[in-house]
Short mmCIF file of C-alpha atoms in Angstrom, two decimals:
data_model
loop_
_atom_site.label_atom_id
_atom_site.label_comp_id
_atom_site.label_asym_id
_atom_site.label_seq_id
_atom_site.Cartn_x
_atom_site.Cartn_y
_atom_site.Cartn_z
CA MET A 278 70.73 -116.94 86.17
CA THR A 279 73.09 -119.94 85.89
CA ALA A 280 76.69 -119.13 86.84
CA LEU A 281 79.38 -119.21 84.14
CA PRO A 282 81.29 -122.53 84.32
CA PRO A 283 84.94 -122.32 85.44
CA LYS A 284 87.42 -121.79 82.63
CA ALA A 285 89.34 -124.92 83.64
CA GLU A 286 86.34 -127.11 82.87
CA LEU A 287 86.34 -125.83 79.29
CA ASP A 288 90.05 -125.74 78.46
CA GLY A 289 90.91 -129.11 80.13
CA SER A 290 93.29 -127.68 82.68
CA SER A 291 91.37 -128.99 85.69
CA SER A 292 92.41 -132.22 87.33
CA GLY A 293 90.21 -135.17 86.50
CA HIS A 294 88.97 -133.47 83.33
CA ASN A 295 87.04 -135.79 81.02
CA GLN A 296 84.40 -135.69 78.34
CA GLY A 297 81.59 -135.64 80.89
CA VAL A 298 83.03 -132.61 82.65
CA PHE A 299 83.47 -130.85 79.30
CA LYS A 300 79.90 -131.61 78.22
CA ALA A 301 78.56 -130.32 81.52
CA ALA A 302 80.59 -127.14 81.10
CA ILE A 303 79.23 -126.62 77.60
CA GLY A 304 75.71 -127.08 78.92
CA GLY A 305 76.42 -124.62 81.67
CA MET A 306 77.72 -122.13 79.11
CA ARG A 307 74.52 -122.53 77.10
CA ASP A 308 72.40 -121.95 80.20
CA PHE A 309 74.44 -118.89 81.08
CA LEU A 310 74.04 -117.35 77.61
CA SER A 311 70.33 -118.13 77.37
CA GLY A 312 69.83 -116.60 80.78
CA LEU A 313 71.58 -113.47 79.56
CA PHE A 314 70.21 -113.19 76.02
CA GLY A 315 67.22 -115.54 75.83
CA ALA A 316 66.97 -118.87 74.07
CA ASP A 317 65.27 -118.18 70.73
CA GLY A 318 67.75 -115.70 69.19
CA THR A 319 65.26 -112.88 68.62
CA PRO A 320 65.92 -109.23 69.58
CA ALA A 321 62.63 -109.11 71.49
CA THR A 322 63.62 -111.99 73.75
CA ALA A 323 67.19 -110.72 74.16
CA LEU A 324 66.07 -107.21 75.05
CA ALA A 325 63.35 -108.47 77.36
CA THR A 326 65.89 -110.74 79.09
CA MET A 327 68.48 -107.95 79.43
CA LYS A 328 66.05 -105.16 80.30
CA LEU A 329 67.43 -104.78 83.81
CA LEU A 330 70.77 -103.86 82.25
CA ASP A 331 69.42 -100.87 80.31
CA PRO A 332 66.20 -99.21 81.50
CA GLN A 333 66.83 -96.34 79.05
CA ALA A 334 66.78 -98.62 76.01
CA VAL A 335 65.37 -97.25 72.73
CA TYR A 336 65.61 -99.75 69.89
CA ASN A 337 64.48 -99.59 66.26
CA LEU A 338 62.42 -96.40 66.61
CA SER A 339 62.60 -93.18 64.62
CA PRO A 340 60.19 -90.21 64.15
CA VAL A 341 59.02 -89.45 60.62
CA PHE A 342 57.38 -86.09 59.85
CA THR A 343 54.91 -85.17 57.13
CA VAL A 344 52.77 -82.12 56.33
CA ASP A 345 49.43 -82.35 54.60
CA SER A 346 46.47 -79.96 54.40
CA ASN A 347 48.37 -77.47 56.62
CA ALA A 348 48.69 -80.06 59.42
CA LEU A 349 51.87 -81.57 60.86
CA THR A 350 52.04 -85.30 61.62
CA CYS A 351 54.72 -87.13 63.57
CA THR A 352 54.73 -90.90 63.08
CA LEU A 353 56.95 -93.19 65.10
CA LYS A 354 58.31 -95.88 62.73
CA ASP A 355 61.35 -98.14 62.66
CA ARG A 356 64.84 -96.69 62.41
CA ALA A 357 64.80 -96.98 58.61
CA GLY A 358 61.47 -95.16 58.33
CA ASN A 359 59.49 -98.30 57.58
CA ASP A 360 56.27 -99.37 59.27
CA LEU A 361 56.51 -101.20 62.56
CA GLY A 362 54.98 -104.67 62.81
CA SER A 363 54.98 -107.90 64.78
CA GLY A 364 58.12 -109.01 62.91
CA ASN A 365 59.66 -105.53 62.97
CA ALA A 366 58.98 -104.18 66.43
CA GLY A 367 60.46 -101.18 68.17
CA PHE A 368 61.30 -101.25 71.87
CA ILE A 369 61.44 -98.65 74.59
CA GLY A 370 62.02 -98.76 78.34
CA GLN A 371 59.26 -96.97 80.28
CA ARG A 372 59.24 -96.27 84.00
CA SER A 373 56.62 -97.78 86.29
CA ALA A 374 53.29 -95.99 86.48
CA THR A 375 53.48 -96.16 90.27
CA GLY A 376 55.12 -93.19 91.95
CA GLY A 377 58.07 -94.20 94.10
CA ASP A 378 58.46 -97.53 92.27
CA GLY A 379 61.91 -97.81 90.79
CA GLY A 380 60.89 -100.53 88.36
CA PHE A 381 60.34 -100.19 84.63
CA ASN A 382 58.82 -102.03 81.70
CA LEU A 383 60.27 -102.84 78.31
CA ARG A 384 57.49 -102.13 75.80
CA ALA A 385 57.37 -103.70 72.34
CA ILE A 386 55.76 -101.43 69.73
CA THR A 387 54.34 -103.47 66.85
CA ALA A 388 52.39 -100.72 65.07
CA ASN A 389 53.16 -97.12 64.11
CA VAL A 390 52.29 -94.45 66.70
CA ALA A 391 51.25 -91.03 65.39
CA LEU A 392 50.04 -87.59 66.43
CA THR A 393 48.76 -84.84 64.15
CA ILE A 394 48.96 -81.15 65.02
CA SER A 395 45.89 -79.89 63.23
CA SER A 396 45.74 -76.94 60.85
CA GLY A 397 45.29 -73.76 62.86
CA SER A 398 46.91 -75.12 66.02
CA THR A 399 49.96 -72.98 66.81
CA LEU A 400 51.34 -74.73 69.91
CA GLY A 401 52.16 -71.19 71.01
CA HIS A 402 54.56 -70.58 68.12
CA ALA A 403 54.78 -67.20 66.38
CA SER A 404 54.65 -66.55 62.66
CA GLY A 405 58.05 -66.56 60.98
CA ALA A 406 59.88 -67.51 64.18
CA ALA A 407 61.68 -70.74 64.98
CA GLY A 408 60.17 -72.74 67.82
CA LYS A 409 60.92 -76.07 69.43
CA ILE A 410 58.49 -78.97 69.83
CA TYR A 411 59.24 -81.62 72.43
CA TRP A 412 57.77 -85.03 71.49
CA TYR A 413 57.04 -87.48 74.29
CA LEU A 414 56.11 -91.17 74.20
CA LEU A 415 53.78 -92.10 77.05
CA ASP A 416 52.94 -95.55 78.35
CA ASN A 417 49.18 -96.15 78.81
CA ALA A 418 49.25 -99.63 80.40
CA GLY A 419 51.37 -100.91 77.52
CA ALA A 420 49.74 -98.92 74.70
CA GLN A 421 52.09 -96.14 73.57
CA VAL A 422 50.76 -92.58 73.21
CA LEU A 423 52.59 -89.83 71.33
CA ALA A 424 52.34 -86.31 72.79
CA ALA A 425 53.84 -82.90 71.96
CA SER A 426 54.49 -79.58 73.68
CA SER A 427 56.42 -76.40 72.99
CA GLU A 428 57.62 -76.52 76.59
CA PHE A 429 60.37 -78.83 77.81
CA LYS A 430 58.78 -81.11 80.44
CA GLY A 431 61.90 -83.03 81.45
CA LEU A 432 63.53 -86.14 80.09
CA ALA A 433 61.15 -88.56 81.81
CA GLY A 434 58.40 -88.63 84.40
CA ARG A 435 54.63 -88.91 84.70
CA PHE A 436 52.61 -86.61 82.46
CA SER A 437 49.05 -85.45 81.92
CA THR A 438 47.86 -84.50 78.45
CA THR A 439 45.26 -82.29 76.82
CA ALA A 440 43.30 -83.56 73.79
CA GLU A 441 44.61 -81.96 70.60
CA GLY A 442 41.05 -81.92 69.36
CA GLY A 443 41.78 -81.89 65.64
CA ALA A 444 40.05 -78.55 65.15
CA GLY A 445 42.95 -76.11 65.15
CA ALA A 446 42.62 -75.01 68.76
CA ALA A 447 45.82 -76.46 70.25
CA ASP A 448 47.38 -73.04 70.80
CA SER A 449 48.95 -73.27 74.26
CA GLY A 450 52.71 -72.98 74.50
CA THR A 451 52.79 -74.98 77.72
CA ALA A 452 50.18 -77.74 77.36
CA LEU A 453 51.17 -81.29 76.45
CA TYR A 454 48.88 -82.39 73.63
CA ALA A 455 47.93 -85.95 72.66
CA ILE A 456 45.05 -87.44 70.67
CA ALA A 457 43.09 -87.78 73.92
CA ALA A 458 43.38 -86.44 77.46
CA HIS A 459 45.29 -88.63 79.91
CA SER A 460 46.34 -88.29 83.52
CA ASN A 461 49.67 -89.22 85.11
CA LEU A 462 51.03 -91.53 82.42
CA PRO A 463 54.69 -92.52 82.65
CA GLY A 464 56.70 -91.42 79.65
CA ARG A 465 59.92 -90.04 78.26
CA LEU A 466 61.22 -87.57 75.71
CA ILE A 467 61.61 -89.27 72.34
CA ALA A 468 62.40 -86.40 69.92
CA VAL A 469 62.89 -82.63 69.66
CA THR A 470 62.22 -80.62 66.53
CA THR A 471 62.78 -77.04 65.42
CA ASP A 472 59.95 -75.69 63.29
CA THR A 473 59.45 -72.38 61.47
CA GLN A 474 56.16 -71.64 59.73
CA THR A 475 55.44 -68.50 57.73
CA THR A 476 52.02 -68.34 59.37
CA ALA A 477 51.76 -69.88 62.82
CA GLY A 478 49.34 -72.81 62.75
CA THR A 479 49.65 -73.30 59.00
CA TRP A 480 51.99 -76.28 58.88
CA VAL A 481 53.55 -76.34 55.41
CA ALA A 482 57.26 -76.64 56.21
CA LEU A 483 58.86 -79.76 57.63
CA PRO A 484 61.03 -79.39 60.75
CA SER A 485 64.39 -77.80 60.00
CA LEU A 486 66.03 -79.90 62.71
CA VAL A 487 65.07 -83.28 64.14
CA GLN A 488 66.90 -84.74 67.14
CA ALA A 489 65.94 -88.18 68.38
CA ALA A 490 67.00 -90.18 71.42
CA PRO A 491 69.83 -90.54 72.36
CA PHE A 492 70.20 -86.77 72.40
CA ASP A 493 73.06 -84.35 71.90
CA GLN A 494 74.09 -82.15 74.83
CA ASP A 495 72.04 -79.10 73.77
CA ILE A 496 68.82 -81.04 74.39
CA PHE A 497 69.79 -81.37 78.02
CA PHE A 498 70.70 -77.69 78.45
CA PRO A 499 67.18 -76.53 79.45
CA ALA A 500 66.99 -79.12 82.19
CA ALA A 501 70.49 -78.42 83.46
CA ALA A 502 69.84 -74.70 83.45
CA ALA A 503 66.56 -75.13 85.26
CA PHE A 504 68.22 -77.23 87.97
CA ALA A 505 70.88 -74.52 88.30
CA GLY A 506 68.10 -72.00 88.92
CA PRO A 507 66.88 -68.97 87.02
CA GLY A 508 69.40 -66.34 85.97
CA ILE A 509 71.90 -65.29 83.32
CA LYS A 510 73.99 -68.20 82.14
CA GLN A 511 76.00 -66.45 79.46
CA GLY A 512 76.32 -62.93 78.06
CA TYR A 513 73.49 -60.35 78.06
CA GLY A 514 75.77 -57.53 79.18
CA ILE A 515 74.30 -54.04 78.80
CA SER A 516 76.04 -50.79 77.86
CA ASN A 517 75.35 -47.25 76.67
CA ASN A 518 74.77 -46.96 72.94
CA VAL A 519 77.43 -44.87 71.18
CA SER A 520 75.15 -43.32 68.55
CA ASP A 521 72.45 -42.17 70.99
CA ALA A 522 73.89 -42.33 74.49
CA THR A 523 71.05 -40.11 75.71
CA ASN A 524 68.30 -42.66 75.09
CA ASP A 525 69.58 -45.99 73.82
CA ILE A 526 71.22 -49.04 75.36
CA ASP A 527 72.94 -52.00 73.76
CA ILE A 528 72.39 -55.56 74.97
CA ALA A 529 74.86 -58.28 74.06
CA ALA A 530 73.83 -61.73 72.88
CA GLY A 531 73.34 -64.27 75.63
CA LYS A 532 71.36 -66.98 77.37
CA ALA A 533 69.26 -66.80 80.53
CA VAL A 534 66.79 -69.06 82.28
CA ASP A 535 63.46 -67.35 82.99
CA SER A 536 62.12 -66.67 86.49
CA THR A 537 60.20 -69.97 86.62
CA GLY A 538 63.14 -72.10 85.47
CA ALA A 539 61.04 -73.40 82.57
CA VAL A 540 62.83 -72.12 79.46
CA VAL A 541 66.19 -70.92 78.24
CA MET A 542 65.91 -67.52 76.57
CA SER A 543 68.67 -67.40 73.97
CA GLY A 544 68.87 -64.16 72.01
CA GLY A 545 71.15 -62.12 69.77
CA ALA A 546 72.51 -58.63 70.35
CA GLN A 547 69.96 -55.80 70.43
CA THR A 548 69.69 -52.04 70.73
CA LYS A 549 66.63 -50.68 72.55
CA ARG A 550 65.33 -47.09 72.81
CA LEU A 551 64.12 -45.63 76.08
CA ASP A 552 62.47 -42.71 74.28
CA ALA A 553 59.97 -44.92 72.42
CA ASP A 554 57.23 -47.35 73.43
CA TRP A 555 58.16 -51.02 73.24
CA ALA A 556 58.00 -52.83 69.94
CA PRO A 557 59.69 -56.17 69.22
CA GLY A 558 63.03 -56.15 67.49
CA SER A 559 66.41 -54.47 67.71
CA GLY A 560 66.48 -50.72 67.11
CA ASN A 561 62.87 -50.32 68.21
CA GLY A 562 61.39 -48.90 71.39
CA GLY A 563 61.99 -50.72 74.63
CA ARG A 564 60.02 -48.73 77.23
CA TYR A 565 56.83 -49.80 78.97
CA SER A 566 54.18 -47.80 77.12
CA GLY A 567 52.03 -47.27 80.21
CA ALA A 568 54.35 -44.60 81.61
CA ALA A 569 55.91 -41.57 79.94
CA ILE A 570 59.68 -41.32 79.88
CA THR A 571 61.03 -39.69 83.03
CA ASN A 572 64.09 -39.56 85.25
CA GLY A 573 64.48 -42.63 87.44
CA THR A 574 65.20 -46.35 87.26
CA TYR A 575 64.40 -48.64 84.35
CA HIS A 576 64.95 -52.35 84.77
CA VAL A 577 66.17 -54.26 81.73
CA TRP A 578 64.32 -57.53 81.10
CA LYS A 579 64.72 -60.34 78.61
CA ILE A 580 61.33 -61.72 77.59
CA ALA A 581 60.29 -64.76 75.56
CA LYS A 582 57.31 -66.67 74.22
CA ALA A 583 56.54 -70.36 74.61
CA GLY A 584 59.56 -72.60 74.41
CA GLY A 585 61.87 -69.59 74.75
CA ALA A 586 60.95 -68.29 71.29
CA ASP A 587 61.08 -64.69 70.01
CA VAL A 588 63.40 -63.37 72.70
CA ASP A 589 63.26 -59.59 73.07
CA SER A 590 64.20 -56.86 75.58
CA TYR A 591 61.92 -54.69 77.69
CA LEU A 592 62.57 -51.60 79.84
CA ASP A 593 60.21 -51.23 82.78
CA PRO A 594 60.20 -49.17 86.00
CA SER A 595 59.06 -52.29 87.86
CA ALA A 596 61.45 -54.87 89.29
CA ASP A 597 58.64 -57.40 89.83
CA VAL A 598 58.46 -60.12 87.18
CA ASN A 599 54.69 -60.64 87.39
CA THR A 600 54.05 -56.91 87.03
CA VAL A 601 56.40 -56.76 84.06
CA LEU A 602 54.78 -59.72 82.28
CA GLY A 603 51.40 -58.04 82.77
CA HIS A 604 52.77 -54.88 81.16
CA VAL A 605 54.33 -56.79 78.26
CA GLN A 606 51.18 -58.79 77.55
CA ALA A 607 49.16 -55.56 77.39
CA GLU A 608 51.48 -54.14 74.73
CA SER A 609 50.66 -54.30 71.05
CA GLY A 610 52.31 -57.52 69.88
CA GLY A 611 53.12 -58.65 73.41
CA ALA A 612 50.21 -60.95 74.30
CA SER A 613 52.16 -64.19 73.72
CA TYR A 614 55.12 -63.34 75.94
CA LEU A 615 55.14 -65.72 78.89
CA TYR A 616 58.62 -65.60 80.41
CA ALA A 617 61.01 -62.96 81.71
CA TRP A 618 64.27 -62.44 83.57
CA ARG A 619 65.85 -59.15 84.68
CA ILE A 620 69.42 -58.76 83.37
CA GLY A 621 70.24 -55.39 84.92
CA SER A 622 69.02 -51.87 85.63
CA ILE A 623 69.75 -48.47 84.13
CA MET A 624 69.10 -44.96 85.38
CA ARG A 625 68.04 -41.72 83.72
CA GLU A 626 69.16 -38.46 85.32
CA SER A 627 68.79 -34.93 83.95
CA ALA A 628 66.96 -36.31 80.89
CA THR A 629 69.80 -38.60 79.84
CA LEU A 630 70.88 -42.16 80.58
CA VAL A 631 73.63 -42.40 83.20
CA PRO A 632 76.91 -43.51 81.59
CA PHE A 633 78.16 -46.74 83.18
CA VAL A 634 80.39 -49.74 82.72
CA GLN A 635 79.23 -53.28 83.56
CA ILE A 636 81.71 -55.88 84.87
CA TYR A 637 79.73 -59.08 85.51
CA ASP A 638 77.25 -58.00 88.23
CA LEU A 639 79.12 -54.75 89.02
CA PHE A 640 77.85 -51.52 87.48
CA MET A 641 80.21 -48.56 87.84
CA ARG A 642 79.13 -45.01 87.08
CA LYS A 643 81.66 -43.49 84.70
CA THR A 644 81.52 -40.34 86.81
CA PRO A 645 80.93 -40.73 90.58
CA ILE A 646 78.29 -38.43 92.06
CA LEU A 647 78.23 -36.60 95.40
CA ASP A 648 74.95 -37.68 96.97
CA VAL A 649 75.37 -36.52 100.57
CA SER A 650 76.92 -33.36 101.96
CA ALA A 651 75.40 -33.05 105.42
CA ALA A 652 76.76 -30.45 107.82
CA GLY A 653 76.28 -30.59 111.55
CA VAL A 654 75.46 -34.29 111.70
CA GLY A 655 74.67 -35.73 115.09
CA THR A 656 74.85 -39.25 116.44
CA SER A 657 71.32 -40.34 115.43
CA ALA A 658 70.72 -42.78 112.59
CA VAL A 659 69.77 -41.20 109.26
CA LEU A 660 68.70 -42.85 105.98
CA ARG A 661 70.84 -41.57 103.11
CA THR A 662 69.58 -41.85 99.51
CA LEU A 663 72.17 -42.85 96.91
CA SER A 664 72.17 -42.69 93.12
CA VAL A 665 71.66 -46.41 92.50
CA PRO A 666 68.67 -48.31 91.03
CA ALA A 667 65.36 -48.23 92.90
CA GLY A 668 62.87 -51.05 93.36
CA LEU A 669 65.31 -53.70 94.58
CA LYS A 670 68.19 -54.19 96.96
CA VAL A 671 71.64 -53.62 95.49
CA GLN A 672 75.05 -53.41 97.11
CA ALA A 673 76.00 -49.75 96.81
CA GLU A 674 79.66 -48.82 96.46
CA PHE A 675 80.35 -45.37 97.85
CA PHE A 676 83.20 -43.35 99.28
CA ALA A 677 82.29 -41.75 102.62
CA TYR A 678 84.31 -39.30 104.65
CA TYR A 679 83.78 -36.73 107.36
CA ARG A 680 85.37 -33.39 108.05
CA ASN A 681 85.61 -31.58 111.37
CA THR A 682 85.22 -27.89 110.60
CA SER A 683 85.28 -26.49 114.15
CA GLY A 684 85.78 -27.50 117.73
CA SER A 685 87.29 -30.70 119.05
CA PRO A 686 84.93 -33.65 118.60
CA ASP A 687 85.66 -36.72 120.66
CA GLY A 688 85.71 -40.22 119.15
CA CYS A 689 84.63 -39.21 115.65
CA ASN A 690 83.87 -42.26 113.46
CA MET A 691 81.35 -43.57 110.92
CA TYR A 692 79.16 -46.65 110.61
CA PHE A 693 76.96 -47.58 107.62
CA THR A 694 74.41 -50.41 107.47
CA ASP A 695 71.68 -51.96 105.37
CA PRO A 696 68.41 -50.46 106.71
CA ASP A 697 67.06 -54.01 107.08
CA LEU A 698 69.68 -54.74 109.74
CA THR A 699 69.60 -53.72 113.39
CA ASP A 700 70.44 -50.06 114.01
CA LEU A 701 73.57 -49.90 116.16
CA ALA A 702 75.83 -47.05 117.18
CA PRO A 703 79.45 -47.23 115.99
CA ASN A 704 82.05 -48.39 118.45
CA MET A 705 85.77 -48.25 117.84
CA THR A 706 86.66 -51.14 120.17
CA LEU A 707 83.55 -53.31 120.43
CA SER A 708 80.79 -54.62 118.13
CA PRO A 709 79.62 -53.44 115.65
CA GLY A 710 82.89 -51.69 114.88
CA THR A 711 83.31 -48.63 112.71
CA ALA A 712 84.74 -47.25 109.52
CA PRO A 713 88.14 -45.55 109.91
CA GLY A 714 87.92 -42.65 112.35
CA GLY A 715 89.83 -40.72 114.95
CA ASP A 716 89.49 -38.49 117.95
CA GLY A 717 89.25 -35.41 115.74
CA SER A 718 91.05 -33.28 118.25
CA THR A 719 92.77 -31.42 115.46
CA LEU A 720 90.75 -28.82 113.57
CA ASP A 721 89.85 -29.83 109.99
CA THR A 722 90.32 -33.56 110.68
CA ARG A 723 89.31 -35.68 107.66
CA MET A 724 88.72 -39.45 107.60
CA GLY A 725 87.28 -41.59 104.79
CA ALA A 726 86.78 -45.09 103.41
CA VAL A 727 85.12 -46.98 100.53
CA ASN A 728 81.98 -48.80 101.70
CA PHE A 729 79.99 -51.68 100.20
CA ILE A 730 76.52 -51.66 101.79
CA TYR A 731 73.19 -53.12 100.65
CA THR A 732 70.40 -50.61 100.15
CA ASN A 733 66.70 -50.95 100.77
CA THR A 734 64.38 -50.84 97.75
CA SER A 735 64.25 -47.03 98.06
CA ARG A 736 68.00 -46.66 97.36
CA GLN A 737 68.85 -45.89 100.99
CA VAL A 738 71.56 -46.91 103.44
CA ARG A 739 71.68 -46.02 107.12
CA SER A 740 74.45 -43.78 108.48
CA ARG A 741 75.61 -43.24 112.05
CA VAL A 742 78.36 -40.85 113.14
CA GLY A 743 79.82 -41.27 116.58
CA ALA A 744 81.06 -37.91 117.85
CA THR A 745 80.36 -35.33 120.51
CA GLY A 746 81.32 -31.69 120.21
CA GLY A 747 82.70 -29.86 117.19
CA SER A 748 81.00 -29.51 113.82
CA ILE A 749 81.01 -32.61 111.62
CA THR A 750 80.17 -32.63 107.89
CA LEU A 751 79.48 -36.02 106.27
CA TYR A 752 80.14 -36.59 102.56
CA MET A 753 79.04 -39.66 100.54
CA VAL A 754 80.09 -40.12 96.90
CA THR A 755 78.35 -42.94 94.99
CA ARG A 756 80.62 -44.86 92.61
CA GLY A 757 78.36 -47.73 91.50
CA TRP A 758 76.48 -50.81 92.66
CA ARG A 759 76.59 -54.58 92.59
CA ASP A 760 73.50 -56.46 91.41
CA PRO A 761 74.02 -60.19 92.12
CA ALA A 762 70.31 -60.98 91.58
CA ILE A 763 70.80 -60.86 87.80
CA TYR A 764 72.63 -64.19 88.03
CA ARG A 765 70.38 -66.04 90.44
CA SER A 766 67.03 -65.85 92.17
#
């Protein structure tokens, strides 16, 4: 590109300035502008000339939606909704088709581009429920291809498509559909719609919301959340239900990214019953129907269909996401649920739900429980079972103390560890250390401390007492547990 002439050659302030210098400067200015914007004054030439300045350019393009014969059609037209043509082109920057190539192409679109979602094709949506459709424009060696999916695939990249088929069989919530199948085409997100149909696959209602590039921040939230990793992003606190504290739990509204990082599951507040088999909706059963209600641990899951639609809650004894999804999909009305994330765990003891208070990832029993009262303990390691959730590792919070009831034990102290760590004897002066202790030379010596120790998946921590002589009784009172896995994988 020609350099911009010096200002002095244009305003006459340079020494020896004359008409020839001025004319040369004007010519240089013309060359500079034509190098920047092109010489013929058309948007196509200007955009093509400036394409290196804006690889994300989208110009004179807008999606137009129609429904006819129970089918939904998206047509890419100009920004006023008129047909594209050679004299009314749209433009879009598309990345190179070669992986690792940082270049891009500015594509001129001189004819409308369309895709029809045929009657009977659900895209994984459910009847009567709002679902998102992500519309992508792909670059097939210059020819533009419109594609759609109920799953967010990213803002740009290389994509493979499945043929829509036109026969009402495009029912996957994760496939990217186009008129024909393609492999590894570069492309980018061009629009996002929210659609609700009374009967899934019968397209009679136009989208209730259309968002086209450039997008508002909420379009980017699924990608940002996925990069941040699966987990609760907002809300979804759980608590005992006031009306039926024996069987019911309340779940606050919230947002969470599923275990795969694919979708954001955004749902309202719900109440779920442990004493009834799962059925979708607040106030209905929440329990896995394959097992009768019993004392023990129930993990609380948020579940969703394609695109994060129809978010619900599920109570399952399993802490494994794949097992849980298998259970959900076997339930009546659960076949379309594809995503899940565990938001906490509850316990049932003596035929009633344990009362608790949740503070972020900390779950405190409203009434602590004495789990261990072991007389005559020796110095060997023992696994102690606490009243915390089973099936996963949690950080148990418990108060532990010992009491010398006879004799004069020497060097009495306590040491608690995660069973997955190396078993070591307590030592008051060297590694690994010890909880508060004493020589216990006085009868009825008592020492105690609050401990925060990770359990194994069977609710156990390891205890060691360092003492010889006397009669030592160990007490462990469980106060609650911390469950950091609800926020991250």
